[in-house]
Coordinates of N, CA and C and ligand atoms in Angstrom, one line a residue:
M32 N 7.5 18.0 -4.9 CA 6.3 17.9 -5.9 C 5.1 19.1 -5.4
D33 N 4.9 20.8 -7.1 CA 4.2 21.2 -6.3 C 2.6 20.7 -7.7
I34 N 2.0 21.3 -7.0 CA -0.3 21.1 -7.3 C -0.1 21.2 -9.2
Q35 N 0.4 22.0 -9.1 CA 0.4 22.6 -10.3 C 1.1 21.6 -11.0
V36 N 2.3 21.4 -11.1 CA 2.9 20.5 -11.8 C 2.5 19.2 -11.9
V37 N 1.5 18.5 -10.6 CA 0.9 17.4 -10.6 C 0.0 17.8 -12.0
N38 N -1.1 18.8 -12.1 CA -2.6 19.5 -12.0 C -2.0 18.9 -13.9
A39 N -0.9 19.5 -15.0 CA -0.5 19.6 -15.8 C -0.2 18.9 -16.5
M40 N -0.1 17.4 -15.8 CA 0.9 16.4 -15.6 C -0.5 15.7 -17.4
N41 N 0.3 14.8 -18.2 CA -1.5 14.4 -19.0 C -1.3 13.3 -18.6
Y42 N -2.0 11.9 -18.8 CA -2.8 10.9 -18.1 C -1.0 9.8 -18.0
E43 N 0.1 9.8 -18.8 CA 1.2 9.0 -19.0 C 1.7 9.4 -18.2
E44 N 1.9 10.2 -17.9 CA 2.4 11.2 -17.2 C 2.9 11.2 -15.5
F45 N 1.3 11.1 -15.6 CA 0.5 11.4 -14.7 C 0.3 9.5 -14.1
V46 N 0.4 8.6 -15.2 CA 0.4 7.7 -14.4 C 1.9 6.9 -13.8
N47 N 3.0 7.4 -14.3 CA 4.5 7.3 -14.6 C 5.1 7.7 -13.0
V48 N 4.0 8.7 -12.9 CA 4.5 9.8 -11.7 C 4.1 8.6 -9.9
F49 N 2.3 8.3 -10.5 CA 2.1 7.9 -9.4 C 0.9 6.6 -9.3
G50 N 1.7 5.8 -10.2 CA 1.0 4.6 -11.0 C 1.1 4.1 -9.9
N51 N 2.3 3.9 -8.6 CA 2.4 2.8 -7.3 C 1.5 3.7 -6.1
V52 N 1.4 3.9 -6.0 CA 0.6 4.7 -4.8 C -0.6 3.4 -3.8
V53 N -1.1 3.1 -4.6 CA -1.5 2.1 -4.7 C -1.2 0.7 -5.3
E54 N -0.5 -0.5 -4.3 CA 0.8 -1.0 -5.2 C 0.2 -2.1 -6.6
A55 N 0.8 -2.1 -7.0 CA 0.5 -2.6 -8.7 C -1.3 -2.7 -8.9
C56 N -1.1 -1.0 -8.9 CA -2.0 -0.6 -8.9 C -2.8 0.6 -10.2
P57 N -1.4 0.4 -10.7 CA -2.0 1.3 -12.0 C -3.5 1.8 -12.2
M58 N -4.5 0.4 -12.4 CA -6.0 1.5 -12.5 C -6.4 2.4 -11.3
I59 N -6.3 1.8 -9.9 CA -7.1 3.3 -9.8 C -6.1 5.6 -10.9
T60 N -5.0 4.5 -10.1 CA -4.0 6.2 -11.2 C -5.2 7.1 -12.3
A61 N -5.0 6.4 -12.7 CA -5.5 6.3 -14.5 C -6.7 6.8 -14.6
A62 N -7.4 6.3 -13.3 CA -9.2 6.2 -13.4 C -9.6 8.0 -12.9
V63 N -8.7 7.7 -11.5 CA -8.7 9.7 -11.1 C -8.0 10.2 -10.9
W64 N -7.7 10.9 -12.4 CA -6.5 11.6 -13.7 C -7.7 12.5 -13.9
T65 N -8.5 11.1 -14.3 CA -10.3 12.4 -14.3 C -11.2 13.6 -13.6
D66 N -10.3 13.7 -12.0 CA -11.3 13.9 -11.4 C -10.0 15.9 -11.4
R67 N -8.6 15.9 -12.2 CA -8.2 17.0 -11.9 C -8.9 17.9 -12.5
P68 N -8.6 19.1 -12.2 CA -7.5 19.9 -11.4 C -7.9 18.9 -9.0
F69 N -6.9 18.9 -9.2 CA -7.4 19.3 -7.9 C -6.3 20.1 -6.7
T70 N -6.8 20.0 -5.5 CA -6.1 21.4 -5.0 C -5.3 21.3 -4.5
R71 N -5.1 20.5 -3.8 CA -3.5 20.0 -3.3 C -3.8 18.1 -3.0
M72 N -2.1 18.1 -2.4 CA -2.4 16.5 -2.0 C -3.5 16.1 -1.8
C73 N -4.3 16.7 -0.8 CA -4.8 15.1 0.1 C -6.7 15.1 -0.5
A74 N -6.4 16.6 -2.3 CA -7.9 16.0 -2.5 C -7.3 14.5 -3.8
L75 N -6.1 15.2 -3.9 CA -6.0 13.7 -4.8 C -5.9 12.4 -4.0
E76 N -5.9 12.2 -2.2 CA -5.9 11.2 -1.4 C -7.4 11.0 -2.0
K77 N -8.4 12.0 -1.7 CA -9.3 12.0 -1.6 C -10.0 11.1 -2.4
S78 N -10.1 11.1 -3.7 CA -10.2 11.2 -4.6 C -9.8 9.2 -4.7
I79 N -8.1 9.2 -4.8 CA -8.0 7.5 -5.1 C -8.7 7.3 -3.6
G80 N -8.9 7.2 -2.5 CA -10.2 6.4 -1.3 C -11.8 6.4 -1.2
D81 N -11.8 7.6 -1.9 CA -13.9 7.3 -2.8 C -13.6 6.4 -3.7
F82 N -12.5 6.6 -4.7 CA -12.6 5.4 -5.8 C -12.7 3.9 -5.5
I83 N -11.7 3.7 -4.3 CA -11.4 2.8 -3.9 C -12.4 2.0 -2.8
D84 N -13.1 3.3 -2.1 CA -14.6 2.8 -1.8 C -15.8 2.2 -2.0
N85 N -15.8 3.7 -3.6 CA -16.3 2.5 -3.7 C -17.0 1.7 -5.2
L86 N -15.8 0.4 -4.7 CA -15.5 -0.8 -5.4 C -16.5 -1.3 -4.2
P87 N -16.3 -2.9 -5.4 CA -17.5 -3.8 -4.8 C -16.2 -4.9 -3.7
R88 N -16.8 -5.4 -3.2 CA -16.4 -5.9 -2.2 C -14.7 -6.6 -2.8
S89 N -15.4 -7.5 -4.3 CA -14.9 -8.6 -5.4 C -12.9 -7.3 -5.8
G90 N -13.8 -5.8 -5.9 CA -12.0 -4.6 -5.9 C -11.4 -5.0 -4.9
K91 N -12.4 -4.1 -3.8 CA -11.2 -4.4 -2.8 C -10.3 -5.9 -2.7
E92 N -10.4 -7.2 -2.7 CA -10.2 -8.2 -2.4 C -9.3 -8.6 -3.7
G93 N -9.2 -7.6 -4.3 CA -8.0 -7.0 -6.1 C -7.5 -6.4 -5.8
I94 N -7.2 -5.2 -5.0 CA -6.3 -4.3 -5.0 C -5.4 -5.7 -3.6
L95 N -6.4 -6.0 -2.5 CA -5.6 -6.9 -1.9 C -4.5 -8.3 -1.8
R96 N -5.2 -8.6 -3.4 CA -4.4 -9.5 -3.6 C -2.8 -8.5 -4.3
C97 N -2.7 -7.8 -4.6 CA -1.8 -7.0 -5.6 C -0.9 -7.0 -4.4
I98 N -0.7 -6.6 -3.7 CA 0.8 -6.7 -2.7 C 1.1 -7.2 -1.4
P99 N 2.3 -7.2 -1.9 CA 3.1 -9.0 -2.2 C 3.3 -8.8 0.4
D100 N 3.0 -10.6 0.1 CA 3.8 -10.7 2.0 C 4.7 -10.3 2.1
L101 N 4.4 -9.3 3.5 CA 5.9 -9.1 4.4 C 6.1 -10.2 4.1
A102 N 8.0 -10.1 4.8 CA 9.0 -10.8 4.2 C 8.2 -12.3 3.3
G103 N 8.1 -12.3 2.1 CA 7.7 -13.1 1.5 C 9.0 -13.3 0.5
R104 N 8.3 -14.2 -0.4 CA 9.5 -14.7 -1.4 C 9.9 -13.5 -1.9
D105 N 9.1 -12.8 -2.4 CA 9.6 -11.0 -3.1 C 10.5 -10.6 -2.6
L106 N 10.5 -10.3 -1.3 CA 12.0 -9.6 -0.5 C 13.4 -10.8 -0.9
L107 N 12.9 -11.9 -0.4 CA 13.6 -12.7 -0.4 C 14.6 -12.6 -1.0
R108 N 14.1 -12.4 -2.8 CA 14.0 -12.5 -4.6 C 15.1 -10.9 -4.9
G109 N 14.7 -10.1 -3.6 CA 14.7 -8.6 -4.9 C 14.0 -9.0 -5.1
T110 N 12.0 -9.0 -5.5 CA 12.1 -8.7 -6.5 C 10.9 -7.6 -6.4
L111 N 10.8 -7.3 -5.4 CA 10.0 -6.5 -4.6 C 9.8 -5.0 -5.3
S112 N 9.1 -4.6 -5.4 CA 8.8 -2.0 -6.5 C 9.9 -1.4 -4.6
L113 N 10.0 -0.7 -5.9 CA 11.4 -0.4 -4.5 C 10.6 0.4 -3.8
E114 N 9.3 0.4 -3.8 CA 8.5 1.0 -2.5 C 8.1 -0.2 -1.5
S115 N 7.8 -1.0 -1.6 CA 8.0 -2.4 -0.1 C 9.4 -2.8 -1.0
Q116 N 10.1 -2.4 -1.0 CA 10.8 -2.9 -0.7 C 11.5 -2.1 0.7
G117 N 11.9 -0.3 0.2 CA 12.0 0.9 1.8 C 10.5 0.5 2.7
E118 N 10.5 0.0 2.1 CA 9.2 -0.3 3.2 C 9.0 -0.9 5.1
Q119 N 9.9 -3.0 3.5 CA 9.8 -3.9 4.6 C 10.8 -3.1 5.1
S120 N 12.7 -2.8 4.3 CA 13.3 -2.8 5.1 C 13.5 -1.9 6.4
R121 N 12.4 -1.1 6.3 CA 12.2 0.0 7.5 C 11.5 -0.6 9.0
A122 N 10.2 -1.9 8.1 CA 10.0 -2.6 9.6 C 11.0 -3.4 9.8
G123 N 11.9 -3.5 9.8 CA 13.5 -4.2 9.7 C 12.8 -6.1 9.1
L124 N 11.5 -6.4 8.4 CA 11.4 -7.3 8.1 C 12.9 -7.9 7.3
T125 N 13.9 -7.2 7.3 CA 15.2 -7.9 6.3 C 16.0 -9.0 6.9
S126 N 16.4 -7.9 8.4 CA 16.8 -8.6 9.0 C 15.7 -9.8 10.6
L127 N 14.9 -10.1 10.2 CA 14.3 -10.9 11.6 C 15.2 -11.9 11.6
T128 N 15.8 -12.0 12.2 CA 15.9 -14.1 13.4 C 15.7 -15.4 12.6
P129 N 16.0 -16.4 12.4 CA 14.9 -17.0 11.6 C 14.3 -18.1 12.1
G130 N 14.3 -18.0 13.1 CA 12.5 -18.1 13.8 C 11.2 -17.5 14.0
Q131 N 12.4 -16.1 13.6 CA 10.5 -14.8 13.9 C 10.2 -15.3 12.3
R132 N 11.3 -15.2 10.8 CA 10.5 -15.6 10.1 C 10.0 -16.3 9.4
S133 N 10.1 -17.8 9.7 CA 9.4 -19.2 9.9 C 8.3 -18.9 11.0
Q134 N 7.8 -18.0 11.7 CA 6.6 -17.3 12.9 C 5.6 -16.5 11.8
L135 N 7.2 -15.7 11.4 CA 5.9 -14.9 9.8 C 5.1 -15.7 8.9
S136 N 6.0 -16.7 8.6 CA 6.2 -16.9 7.5 C 4.4 -18.4 7.4
E137 N 4.1 -18.5 8.1 CA 3.8 -20.0 9.3 C 2.3 -19.5 9.1
L138 N 1.8 -18.3 9.8 CA 0.7 -16.8 10.3 C 0.5 -16.2 8.9
N139 N 1.3 -15.9 7.5 CA 1.0 -15.5 6.6 C 0.4 -16.2 6.1
A140 N 1.0 -18.0 5.6 CA -0.4 -19.2 5.3 C -1.5 -19.5 5.6
S141 N -1.6 -18.9 7.2 CA -2.4 -18.8 7.7 C -3.7 -18.0 7.0
Y142 N -3.4 -17.3 7.7 CA -3.9 -15.4 6.8 C -4.9 -16.0 5.8
K143 N -3.7 -16.5 5.0 CA -4.1 -16.5 3.9 C -5.1 -17.7 2.8
N144 N -5.4 -17.9 4.2 CA -5.5 -19.5 3.3 C -7.0 -19.2 4.5
R145 N -7.1 -18.9 5.1 CA -8.6 -18.5 5.7 C -8.8 -17.1 4.8
F146 N -8.3 -16.0 3.9 CA -9.0 -15.1 4.1 C -8.8 -15.0 2.5
N147 N -8.8 -15.4 1.7 CA -8.1 -16.1 0.3 C -7.5 -14.7 -0.2
F148 N -6.6 -13.4 0.5 CA -5.7 -12.3 0.3 C -4.3 -12.4 0.7
P149 N -3.4 -11.9 1.6 CA -2.7 -11.8 2.4 C -2.3 -10.3 3.3
F150 N -2.3 -11.2 4.6 CA -2.1 -9.8 5.2 C -1.6 -8.0 4.8
V151 N -2.0 -7.8 5.4 CA -1.9 -6.9 4.7 C -1.4 -5.5 5.8
I152 N -0.6 -4.5 6.2 CA -0.7 -3.7 7.1 C 0.5 -3.1 7.0
C153 N 0.1 -0.7 7.0 CA 1.2 -0.3 7.0 C 2.9 -0.6 7.4
A154 N 3.2 -1.3 6.7 CA 4.6 -1.7 7.8 C 5.4 -0.2 8.3
R155 N 5.7 1.0 7.7 CA 6.4 1.7 7.7 C 5.9 2.2 9.0
M156 N 4.8 1.4 9.8 CA 3.9 2.7 10.8 C 4.0 1.4 11.7
N157 N 4.7 0.0 11.6 CA 4.7 -1.0 12.7 C 6.3 -1.3 12.4
D158 N 6.4 -2.6 12.8 CA 8.0 -2.7 13.3 C 7.8 -4.5 13.3
R159 N 8.9 -5.6 13.5 CA 8.6 -7.0 13.2 C 7.7 -7.1 14.9
D160 N 7.7 -6.8 15.2 CA 6.6 -7.4 16.4 C 5.7 -6.9 16.5
T161 N 5.0 -5.7 16.4 CA 3.6 -5.5 16.0 C 3.2 -6.1 15.3
I162 N 4.3 -6.3 13.7 CA 3.6 -6.7 13.0 C 2.2 -8.5 13.1
I163 N 4.1 -8.6 13.9 CA 3.5 -10.3 14.0 C 2.2 -10.4 15.0
Q164 N 2.7 -9.0 16.6 CA 1.1 -9.7 17.2 C -0.4 -9.1 16.3
Q165 N 0.0 -7.4 15.2 CA -1.5 -7.8 15.1 C -1.7 -9.3 13.7
I166 N -0.9 -10.0 13.1 CA -1.0 -10.7 12.5 C -1.5 -11.8 13.3
S167 N -0.9 -12.0 14.2 CA -1.9 -13.2 15.0 C -3.2 -12.8 14.8
S168 N -3.5 -11.3 15.3 CA -4.6 -11.0 16.3 C -5.8 -11.1 15.5
R169 N -5.5 -9.9 14.0 CA -6.4 -9.9 13.7 C -6.8 -11.6 12.3
I170 N -6.3 -12.3 11.8 CA -6.3 -13.5 11.8 C -8.3 -13.9 12.5
R171 N -8.2 -14.0 13.3 CA -9.1 -13.9 14.6 C -10.8 -13.5 13.7
N172 N -10.8 -11.5 13.8 CA -11.9 -11.3 11.9 C -12.3 -12.8 12.0
S173 N -12.9 -11.7 11.3 CA -14.4 -12.5 10.3 C -13.7 -11.7 9.4
P174 N -14.1 -12.3 8.4 CA -13.8 -11.5 6.2 C -13.8 -10.4 6.1
E175 N -15.6 -10.1 6.2 CA -16.3 -8.6 6.8 C -14.7 -7.4 7.1
H176 N -14.8 -7.0 8.6 CA -13.9 -7.1 9.1 C -12.2 -6.6 8.8
E177 N -12.0 -8.1 8.0 CA -10.5 -7.8 7.7 C -10.4 -7.0 6.6
I178 N -11.3 -7.0 5.2 CA -11.4 -6.1 4.5 C -11.0 -5.0 5.1
K179 N -11.8 -4.7 5.8 CA -12.0 -2.8 5.6 C -11.2 -2.5 6.8
L180 N -10.6 -3.5 7.6 CA -9.1 -3.3 7.7 C -8.3 -3.1 7.0
S181 N -8.7 -3.8 6.3 CA -7.0 -4.1 5.2 C -7.1 -2.9 4.1
I182 N -8.1 -2.8 3.8 CA -8.5 -1.1 2.9 C -7.6 -0.4 3.3
E183 N -8.2 0.5 5.0 CA -7.3 1.2 5.6 C -5.5 0.9 5.9
E184 N -5.6 -0.1 5.9 CA -4.4 0.2 5.5 C -3.3 0.9 4.5
V185 N -4.4 -0.1 3.7 CA -3.8 -0.1 1.7 C -3.4 1.5 1.8
K186 N -5.1 2.3 2.4 CA -5.1 4.2 2.7 C -3.5 4.2 3.2
K187 N -3.4 3.5 4.7 CA -2.3 3.8 5.6 C -0.5 4.2 4.1
I188 N -1.0 3.7 3.8 CA 0.8 3.2 3.1 C 0.1 3.7 1.4
C189 N -0.5 4.6 0.7 CA -1.3 4.8 0.1 C -1.2 6.9 0.4
H190 N -0.7 7.5 1.4 CA -0.5 8.2 2.1 C 0.7 8.9 2.3
L191 N 1.4 7.5 3.0 CA 3.2 7.6 3.0 C 4.1 8.0 1.5
R192 N 2.8 7.4 0.6 CA 3.7 7.2 -0.3 C 3.4 8.6 -1.8
L193 N 2.6 9.1 -1.1 CA 2.2 10.0 -1.5 C 2.3 11.3 -1.3
L194 N 3.2 10.9 0.5 CA 3.8 12.7 1.1 C 5.5 12.5 0.2
D195 N 6.2 10.6 0.1 CA 6.9 11.0 -0.6 C 7.7 11.5 -1.8
I196 N 6.3 11.7 -2.6 CA 6.5 11.6 -4.2 C 6.1 13.9 -4.0
F197 N 5.0 14.2 -3.2 CA 4.9 15.2 -3.2 C 6.2 15.8 -2.4
N198 N 7.0 15.6 -1.9 CA 8.5 16.2 -0.7 C 9.5 15.8 -2.5
Q199 N 9.8 15.3 -2.6 CA 10.3 15.4 -3.9 C 10.7 16.3 -4.8
V200 N 11.9 16.5 -4.4 CA 13.0 17.8 -4.9 C 12.0 17.6 -6.6
P201 N 12.3 18.7 -7.3 CA 11.9 18.3 -9.0 C 13.1 18.0 -8.9
K202 N 13.6 16.3 -10.0 CA 15.1 16.0 -10.3 C 16.0 17.4 -11.1
A203 N 15.1 18.4 -11.1 CA 16.2 19.6 -12.5 C 17.1 20.5 -10.8
I204 N 16.6 20.1 -10.0 CA 16.7 21.3 -8.7 C 17.4 20.4 -7.9
K205 N 17.5 19.4 -7.7 CA 17.9 18.6 -7.2 C 20.0 19.4 -6.9
L206 N 20.0 19.1 -5.5 CA 21.9 19.7 -5.5 C 22.3 18.6 -5.6
Ligands
2AL78 C1 3.4 -4.4 3.1 C2 4.5 -3.5 1.6 O1 5.1 -4.5 1.2 N1 4.7 -2.4 2.7 C3 3.9 -2.4 3.4 O2 3.7 -0.9 3.8 N2 3.4 -3.3 4.0 N3 3.3 -5.5 2.4 C4 2.2 -5.3 2.8 N4 2.0 -7.7 3.0 O3 1.5 -5.9 4.2

């Protein structure tokens, strides 16, 4: 995907292509369309990051609440977005042992009970073991610190999703 192609998109096309770079938050994509033209992918990424940073705490928590649990009900039911499905299976979450699955499910529930949003981590930069280590340790953080860390993870997920889109060969010339 070429930046000129991105800059020529109307807002419907733009939201269609980039609407899930922040999971289930196409409103963010729709908002940053106003910032065109973008010089390159990192300029689009910065617009998204700035938009998120400027949200009040409730808005940041709202973004986190739109992110599906790791190895949660949606993964079991096959109802994750394509992006999340790929990320969670690459992190090995589709092949957890029953013991690991129940450990993660208990940790997810305790984390949610404490913070009122799900545990969020960039699954593609982790694996089963580091995810379990991270949730076990991050659950002890203050809510303020956890919102900050979680939003940084959202940005990492967004970065990798943008890279996927920008590296895609346009359908017309795919071999
Ligand atoms: C996810 C997800 O679906 N993909 C990812 O990288 N992280 N979910 C989560 N709760 O962290």
